[in-house]
Amino acid sequence: MTKETLAILGNEEVIAINQDPFGVQAKKVRMYGDSEVWVGPLSGYRTVVVLLNRSPEFRTITAQWDDIGLPPNTVVEVRDLWKHATPEKRFVNELRAGVHHHTCKMFLLTPLTLSEENEPKV
């Protein structure tokens, strides 16, 4: 097994999604040709989003809050589960990302309270 394969299969953040106590399977909520948006509810009002590109070309894929099941204007913190990174940017109404051919991106969305929205990130 290559180091890359081991890193994918042993990704503790992705395993935690699979083992989430809420226990609800993700489902496909949107399909744009060869691009798909998969969403699953998690414990603690969190949501997992997978942007899947089945195309042989690079695609920008957008997950709308309406598809995800989040109320309009909800502000969320987004964690990229493959990069193990949480950008400073907060997201509202949609999550948009570029996805290379035949790959996916996986994100953990955590809604923020009004006080958290205004706090600077340390």
CSV table of N, CA and C in Angstrom, one decimal:
chain,number,residue,atom,x,y,z
A,1,MET,N,0.9,-1.2,0.0
A,1,MET,CA,0.0,0.0,0.0
A,1,MET,C,0.9,1.2,0.0
A,2,THR,N,0.6,2.2,-0.8
A,2,THR,CA,1.4,3.4,-0.9
A,2,THR,C,1.1,4.3,0.3
A,3,LYS,N,2.0,5.3,0.6
A,3,LYS,CA,1.8,6.2,1.7
A,3,LYS,C,0.5,7.0,1.4
A,4,GLU,N,0.3,7.4,0.1
A,4,GLU,CA,-0.9,8.2,-0.2
A,4,GLU,C,-2.2,7.4,0.1
A,5,THR,N,-2.2,6.1,-0.3
A,5,THR,CA,-3.4,5.3,0.0
A,5,THR,C,-3.6,5.1,1.5
A,6,LEU,N,-2.5,4.9,2.3
A,6,LEU,CA,-2.6,4.8,3.7
A,6,LEU,C,-3.1,6.0,4.3
A,7,ALA,N,-2.7,7.2,3.8
A,7,ALA,CA,-3.2,8.5,4.4
A,7,ALA,C,-4.6,8.7,4.1
A,8,ILE,N,-5.1,8.2,3.0
A,8,ILE,CA,-6.6,8.3,2.6
A,8,ILE,C,-7.4,7.4,3.6
A,9,LEU,N,-7.0,6.1,3.6
A,9,LEU,CA,-7.7,5.1,4.4
A,9,LEU,C,-7.6,5.4,5.9
A,10,GLY,N,-6.5,6.0,6.4
A,10,GLY,CA,-6.3,6.3,7.8
A,10,GLY,C,-6.6,7.7,8.2
A,11,ASN,N,-7.3,8.5,7.4
A,11,ASN,CA,-7.6,9.8,7.7
A,11,ASN,C,-8.6,9.8,8.9
A,12,GLU,N,-8.1,10.2,10.1
A,12,GLU,CA,-8.9,10.2,11.3
A,12,GLU,C,-10.1,11.1,11.3
A,13,GLU,N,-10.0,12.2,10.6
A,13,GLU,CA,-11.2,13.1,10.5
A,13,GLU,C,-12.3,12.5,9.7
A,14,VAL,N,-11.9,11.8,8.6
A,14,VAL,CA,-12.9,11.1,7.8
A,14,VAL,C,-13.5,10.0,8.5
A,15,ILE,N,-12.7,9.2,9.2
A,15,ILE,CA,-13.2,8.1,10.0
A,15,ILE,C,-14.1,8.6,11.1
A,16,ALA,N,-13.9,9.8,11.7
A,16,ALA,CA,-14.8,10.3,12.7
A,16,ALA,C,-16.1,10.6,12.1
A,17,ILE,N,-16.2,11.1,10.9
A,17,ILE,CA,-17.5,11.3,10.2
A,17,ILE,C,-18.2,10.0,10.1
A,18,ASN,N,-17.5,9.0,9.6
A,18,ASN,CA,-18.1,7.6,9.5
A,18,ASN,C,-18.6,7.1,10.8
A,19,GLN,N,-18.0,7.4,11.9
A,19,GLN,CA,-18.3,6.9,13.2
A,19,GLN,C,-19.2,7.9,14.0
A,20,ASP,N,-19.7,9.0,13.4
A,20,ASP,CA,-20.4,10.0,14.1
A,20,ASP,C,-21.7,9.3,14.8
A,21,PRO,N,-21.9,9.7,16.1
A,21,PRO,CA,-23.0,9.0,16.8
A,21,PRO,C,-24.4,9.3,16.2
A,22,PHE,N,-24.6,10.3,15.4
A,22,PHE,CA,-25.9,10.6,14.8
A,22,PHE,C,-26.3,9.5,13.9
A,23,GLY,N,-25.3,8.9,13.2
A,23,GLY,CA,-25.5,7.6,12.4
A,23,GLY,C,-26.4,7.7,11.2
A,24,VAL,N,-26.5,8.9,10.5
A,24,VAL,CA,-27.3,9.0,9.3
A,24,VAL,C,-26.4,9.0,8.1
A,25,GLN,N,-26.7,8.2,7.1
A,25,GLN,CA,-25.9,8.1,5.9
A,25,GLN,C,-26.1,9.3,5.0
A,26,ALA,N,-25.1,9.7,4.4
A,26,ALA,CA,-25.1,10.9,3.4
A,26,ALA,C,-26.0,10.4,2.2
A,27,LYS,N,-26.5,11.5,1.5
A,27,LYS,CA,-27.3,11.2,0.3
A,27,LYS,C,-26.9,12.2,-0.7
A,28,LYS,N,-27.1,11.8,-2.0
A,28,LYS,CA,-26.9,12.7,-3.1
A,28,LYS,C,-28.0,13.7,-3.2
A,29,VAL,N,-27.7,15.0,-3.1
A,29,VAL,CA,-28.8,16.1,-3.1
A,29,VAL,C,-28.8,16.9,-4.4
A,30,ARG,N,-27.7,16.8,-5.2
A,30,ARG,CA,-27.7,17.6,-6.4
A,30,ARG,C,-26.7,16.9,-7.4
A,31,MET,N,-27.1,17.0,-8.7
A,31,MET,CA,-26.2,16.5,-9.7
A,31,MET,C,-26.2,17.4,-10.9
A,32,TYR,N,-25.0,17.9,-11.3
A,32,TYR,CA,-24.8,18.8,-12.4
A,32,TYR,C,-24.0,18.0,-13.5
A,33,GLY,N,-24.6,17.3,-14.4
A,33,GLY,CA,-23.8,16.5,-15.3
A,33,GLY,C,-23.0,15.4,-14.6
A,34,ASP,N,-21.7,15.6,-14.6
A,34,ASP,CA,-20.8,14.6,-14.0
A,34,ASP,C,-20.4,15.1,-12.6
A,35,SER,N,-21.0,16.2,-12.1
A,35,SER,CA,-20.6,16.7,-10.8
A,35,SER,C,-21.8,16.4,-9.8
A,36,GLU,N,-21.4,16.0,-8.6
A,36,GLU,CA,-22.4,15.6,-7.6
A,36,GLU,C,-22.1,16.3,-6.3
A,37,VAL,N,-23.2,16.6,-5.5
A,37,VAL,CA,-23.1,17.1,-4.1
A,37,VAL,C,-23.8,16.1,-3.2
A,38,TRP,N,-23.0,15.5,-2.3
A,38,TRP,CA,-23.5,14.6,-1.3
A,38,TRP,C,-23.5,15.3,0.1
A,39,VAL,N,-24.5,15.0,0.9
A,39,VAL,CA,-24.7,15.7,2.2
A,39,VAL,C,-25.1,14.7,3.2
A,40,GLY,N,-24.6,14.8,4.4
A,40,GLY,CA,-25.0,14.0,5.6
A,40,GLY,C,-25.1,14.8,6.8
A,41,PRO,N,-26.2,14.7,7.6
A,41,PRO,CA,-26.2,15.3,8.9
A,41,PRO,C,-25.4,14.6,9.9
A,42,LEU,N,-24.8,15.4,10.8
A,42,LEU,CA,-24.0,14.9,11.9
A,42,LEU,C,-24.4,15.4,13.2
A,43,SER,N,-23.9,14.8,14.3
A,43,SER,CA,-24.2,15.3,15.6
A,43,SER,C,-23.8,16.7,15.8
A,44,GLY,N,-24.3,17.4,16.8
A,44,GLY,CA,-23.9,18.8,17.1
A,44,GLY,C,-24.3,19.8,16.0
A,45,TYR,N,-25.3,19.5,15.2
A,45,TYR,CA,-25.8,20.4,14.2
A,45,TYR,C,-24.8,20.6,13.0
A,46,ARG,N,-23.8,19.7,13.0
A,46,ARG,CA,-22.8,19.8,11.9
A,46,ARG,C,-23.3,19.0,10.7
A,47,THR,N,-22.7,19.3,9.5
A,47,THR,CA,-23.0,18.6,8.3
A,47,THR,C,-21.8,18.3,7.5
A,48,VAL,N,-21.7,17.1,6.9
A,48,VAL,CA,-20.6,16.8,6.0
A,48,VAL,C,-21.1,17.0,4.6
A,49,VAL,N,-20.2,17.5,3.8
A,49,VAL,CA,-20.5,17.8,2.3
A,49,VAL,C,-19.4,17.2,1.5
A,50,VAL,N,-19.8,16.4,0.5
A,50,VAL,CA,-18.8,15.9,-0.4
A,50,VAL,C,-19.1,16.4,-1.8
A,51,LEU,N,-18.1,17.0,-2.4
A,51,LEU,CA,-18.2,17.5,-3.8
A,51,LEU,C,-17.5,16.5,-4.7
A,52,LEU,N,-18.2,15.8,-5.6
A,52,LEU,CA,-17.6,14.7,-6.3
A,52,LEU,C,-17.6,15.1,-7.8
A,53,ASN,N,-16.4,15.0,-8.4
A,53,ASN,CA,-16.3,15.3,-9.9
A,53,ASN,C,-16.0,14.0,-10.6
A,54,ARG,N,-17.0,13.5,-11.3
A,54,ARG,CA,-16.8,12.2,-12.1
A,54,ARG,C,-16.3,12.6,-13.5
A,55,SER,N,-16.1,13.8,-13.8
A,55,SER,CA,-15.7,14.3,-15.2
A,55,SER,C,-14.2,14.1,-15.4
A,56,PRO,N,-13.8,14.0,-16.7
A,56,PRO,CA,-12.4,13.9,-17.0
A,56,PRO,C,-11.8,15.3,-17.0
A,57,GLU,N,-12.5,16.3,-16.6
A,57,GLU,CA,-12.0,17.7,-16.6
A,57,GLU,C,-12.3,18.3,-15.2
A,58,PHE,N,-11.5,19.4,-14.9
A,58,PHE,CA,-11.6,20.2,-13.7
A,58,PHE,C,-13.0,20.8,-13.7
A,59,ARG,N,-13.7,20.8,-12.5
A,59,ARG,CA,-15.0,21.5,-12.4
A,59,ARG,C,-15.0,22.3,-11.1
A,60,THR,N,-15.8,23.4,-11.1
A,60,THR,CA,-16.2,24.1,-9.9
A,60,THR,C,-17.5,23.6,-9.5
A,61,ILE,N,-17.7,23.1,-8.3
A,61,ILE,CA,-18.9,22.6,-7.8
A,61,ILE,C,-19.4,23.4,-6.7
A,62,THR,N,-20.7,23.7,-6.7
A,62,THR,CA,-21.4,24.5,-5.6
A,62,THR,C,-22.4,23.8,-4.9
A,63,ALA,N,-22.3,23.8,-3.6
A,63,ALA,CA,-23.4,23.3,-2.7
A,63,ALA,C,-24.1,24.4,-2.1
A,64,GLN,N,-25.4,24.5,-2.4
A,64,GLN,CA,-26.3,25.6,-1.9
A,64,GLN,C,-26.8,25.2,-0.6
A,65,TRP,N,-27.0,26.2,0.3
A,65,TRP,CA,-27.6,25.8,1.7
A,65,TRP,C,-29.0,25.2,1.5
A,66,ASP,N,-29.8,25.6,0.5
A,66,ASP,CA,-31.1,25.0,0.3
A,66,ASP,C,-30.9,23.5,0.0
A,67,ASP,N,-29.9,23.1,-0.7
A,67,ASP,CA,-29.7,21.6,-1.0
A,67,ASP,C,-29.2,20.9,0.3
A,68,ILE,N,-28.4,21.6,1.1
A,68,ILE,CA,-27.8,21.0,2.2
A,68,ILE,C,-28.8,20.9,3.4
A,69,GLY,N,-29.8,21.8,3.4
A,69,GLY,CA,-30.7,21.8,4.5
A,69,GLY,C,-30.4,22.8,5.6
A,70,LEU,N,-29.6,23.8,5.3
A,70,LEU,CA,-29.3,24.9,6.2
A,70,LEU,C,-30.2,26.0,5.9
A,71,PRO,N,-30.6,26.7,7.0
A,71,PRO,CA,-31.5,27.9,6.7
A,71,PRO,C,-30.7,29.0,6.0
A,72,PRO,N,-31.4,29.8,5.2
A,72,PRO,CA,-30.7,30.9,4.4
A,72,PRO,C,-29.9,31.8,5.4
A,73,ASN,N,-28.8,32.3,4.9
A,73,ASN,CA,-28.0,33.3,5.7
A,73,ASN,C,-27.3,32.6,6.9
A,74,THR,N,-27.3,31.3,7.0
A,74,THR,CA,-26.5,30.7,8.1
A,74,THR,C,-25.1,30.8,7.8
A,75,VAL,N,-24.3,31.2,8.8
A,75,VAL,CA,-22.8,31.4,8.6
A,75,VAL,C,-22.2,30.1,9.2
A,76,VAL,N,-21.3,29.5,8.4
A,76,VAL,CA,-20.7,28.3,8.8
A,76,VAL,C,-19.1,28.4,8.7
A,77,GLU,N,-18.5,27.6,9.6
A,77,GLU,CA,-17.1,27.4,9.5
A,77,GLU,C,-16.9,26.1,8.7
A,78,VAL,N,-16.0,26.1,7.8
A,78,VAL,CA,-15.8,25.0,6.9
A,78,VAL,C,-14.4,24.4,7.1
A,79,ARG,N,-14.4,23.1,7.3
A,79,ARG,CA,-13.1,22.4,7.5
A,79,ARG,C,-12.9,21.4,6.3
A,80,ASP,N,-11.8,21.5,5.6
A,80,ASP,CA,-11.4,20.6,4.6
A,80,ASP,C,-10.8,19.4,5.2
A,81,LEU,N,-11.5,18.3,5.1
A,81,LEU,CA,-11.1,17.0,5.8
A,81,LEU,C,-9.9,16.3,5.1
A,82,TRP,N,-9.6,16.6,3.8
A,82,TRP,CA,-8.5,16.0,3.2
A,82,TRP,C,-7.2,16.8,3.5
A,83,LYS,N,-7.4,18.2,3.5
A,83,LYS,CA,-6.2,19.0,3.8
A,83,LYS,C,-6.0,19.2,5.3
A,84,HIS,N,-6.9,18.9,6.1
A,84,HIS,CA,-6.9,19.1,7.5
A,84,HIS,C,-6.7,20.6,7.8
A,85,ALA,N,-7.5,21.4,7.2
A,85,ALA,CA,-7.4,22.8,7.3
A,85,ALA,C,-8.7,23.5,7.4
A,86,THR,N,-8.8,24.6,8.2
A,86,THR,CA,-10.0,25.4,8.3
A,86,THR,C,-9.6,26.8,7.9
A,87,PRO,N,-10.1,27.2,6.7
A,87,PRO,CA,-9.8,28.6,6.3
A,87,PRO,C,-10.4,29.7,7.2
A,88,GLU,N,-9.8,30.8,7.1
A,88,GLU,CA,-10.3,32.0,7.9
A,88,GLU,C,-11.7,32.4,7.4
A,89,LYS,N,-11.9,32.2,6.2
A,89,LYS,CA,-13.1,32.7,5.5
A,89,LYS,C,-14.3,31.9,6.1
A,90,ARG,N,-15.4,32.7,6.4
A,90,ARG,CA,-16.7,32.1,6.8
A,90,ARG,C,-17.6,32.0,5.5
A,91,PHE,N,-18.4,31.0,5.5
A,91,PHE,CA,-19.3,30.8,4.3
A,91,PHE,C,-20.7,31.1,4.6
A,92,VAL,N,-21.4,31.7,3.7
A,92,VAL,CA,-22.9,32.0,3.8
A,92,VAL,C,-23.6,31.6,2.5
A,93,ASN,N,-24.6,30.9,2.6
A,93,ASN,CA,-25.5,30.5,1.5
A,93,ASN,C,-25.0,29.5,0.5
A,94,GLU,N,-23.7,29.3,0.4
A,94,GLU,CA,-23.2,28.3,-0.5
A,94,GLU,C,-21.7,28.0,-0.1
A,95,LEU,N,-21.3,26.8,-0.6
A,95,LEU,CA,-19.9,26.4,-0.5
A,95,LEU,C,-19.5,26.0,-1.9
A,96,ARG,N,-18.5,26.7,-2.4
A,96,ARG,CA,-18.0,26.5,-3.8
A,96,ARG,C,-16.5,26.1,-3.8
A,97,ALA,N,-16.2,25.1,-4.6
A,97,ALA,CA,-14.8,24.7,-4.6
A,97,ALA,C,-14.5,24.1,-6.0
A,98,GLY,N,-13.2,24.3,-6.4
A,98,GLY,CA,-12.7,23.6,-7.6
A,98,GLY,C,-12.3,22.2,-7.2
A,99,VAL,N,-12.7,21.3,-8.1
A,99,VAL,CA,-12.5,19.8,-7.9
A,99,VAL,C,-11.8,19.3,-9.1
A,100,HIS,N,-10.6,18.7,-9.0
A,100,HIS,CA,-10.0,18.1,-10.1
A,100,HIS,C,-10.7,16.9,-10.6
A,101,HIS,N,-10.4,16.5,-11.9
A,101,HIS,CA,-11.1,15.4,-12.5
A,101,HIS,C,-11.0,14.1,-11.7
A,102,HIS,N,-12.1,13.4,-11.7
A,102,HIS,CA,-12.2,12.0,-11.0
A,102,HIS,C,-11.7,12.1,-9.5
A,103,THR,N,-12.0,13.2,-8.8
A,103,THR,CA,-11.7,13.3,-7.4
A,103,THR,C,-12.9,13.9,-6.7
A,104,CYS,N,-12.7,14.0,-5.4
A,104,CYS,CA,-13.7,14.7,-4.5
A,104,CYS,C,-13.1,15.5,-3.5
A,105,LYS,N,-13.9,16.4,-2.9
A,105,LYS,CA,-13.5,17.2,-1.8
A,105,LYS,C,-14.5,16.9,-0.7
A,106,MET,N,-14.1,16.9,0.6
A,106,MET,CA,-14.9,16.6,1.7
A,106,MET,C,-14.8,17.6,2.7
A,107,PHE,N,-15.9,18.2,3.2
A,107,PHE,CA,-15.9,19.3,4.1
A,107,PHE,C,-16.8,19.0,5.3
A,108,LEU,N,-16.4,19.6,6.4
A,108,LEU,CA,-17.2,19.5,7.6
A,108,LEU,C,-17.7,21.0,7.9
A,109,LEU,N,-19.1,21.2,7.9
A,109,LEU,CA,-19.7,22.5,8.1
A,109,LEU,C,-20.2,22.6,9.5
A,110,THR,N,-19.8,23.6,10.2
A,110,THR,CA,-20.2,23.8,11.6
A,110,THR,C,-20.9,25.2,11.6
A,111,PRO,N,-22.2,25.3,11.9
A,111,PRO,CA,-22.9,26.6,12.0
A,111,PRO,C,-22.3,27.4,13.1
A,112,LEU,N,-22.2,28.7,13.0
A,112,LEU,CA,-21.7,29.6,14.0
A,112,LEU,C,-22.8,30.3,14.7
A,113,THR,N,-22.7,30.6,15.9
A,113,THR,CA,-23.7,31.5,16.6
A,113,THR,C,-23.3,32.9,16.3
A,114,LEU,N,-24.2,33.8,16.6
A,114,LEU,CA,-24.0,35.2,16.3
A,114,LEU,C,-22.7,35.7,17.0
A,115,SER,N,-22.4,35.3,18.2
A,115,SER,CA,-21.2,35.8,18.9
A,115,SER,C,-20.0,35.2,18.2
A,116,GLU,N,-20.0,33.9,17.7
A,116,GLU,CA,-18.9,33.3,17.1
A,116,GLU,C,-18.6,34.0,15.7
A,117,GLU,N,-19.7,34.4,15.0
A,117,GLU,CA,-19.5,35.0,13.7
A,117,GLU,C,-18.6,36.3,13.8
A,118,ASN,N,-18.8,37.0,14.9
A,118,ASN,CA,-18.1,38.3,15.0
A,118,ASN,C,-16.7,38.2,15.7
A,119,GLU,N,-16.4,37.0,16.3
A,119,GLU,CA,-15.1,36.9,17.0
A,119,GLU,C,-14.0,36.7,15.9
A,120,PRO,N,-12.9,37.4,16.2
A,120,PRO,CA,-11.8,37.2,15.3
A,120,PRO,C,-11.2,35.8,15.5
A,121,LYS,N,-10.7,35.2,14.4
A,121,LYS,CA,-10.2,33.9,14.5
A,121,LYS,C,-8.7,34.0,15.0
A,122,VAL,N,-8.3,33.2,15.9
A,122,VAL,CA,-7.0,33.2,16.5
A,122,VAL,C,-6.1,32.2,15.8
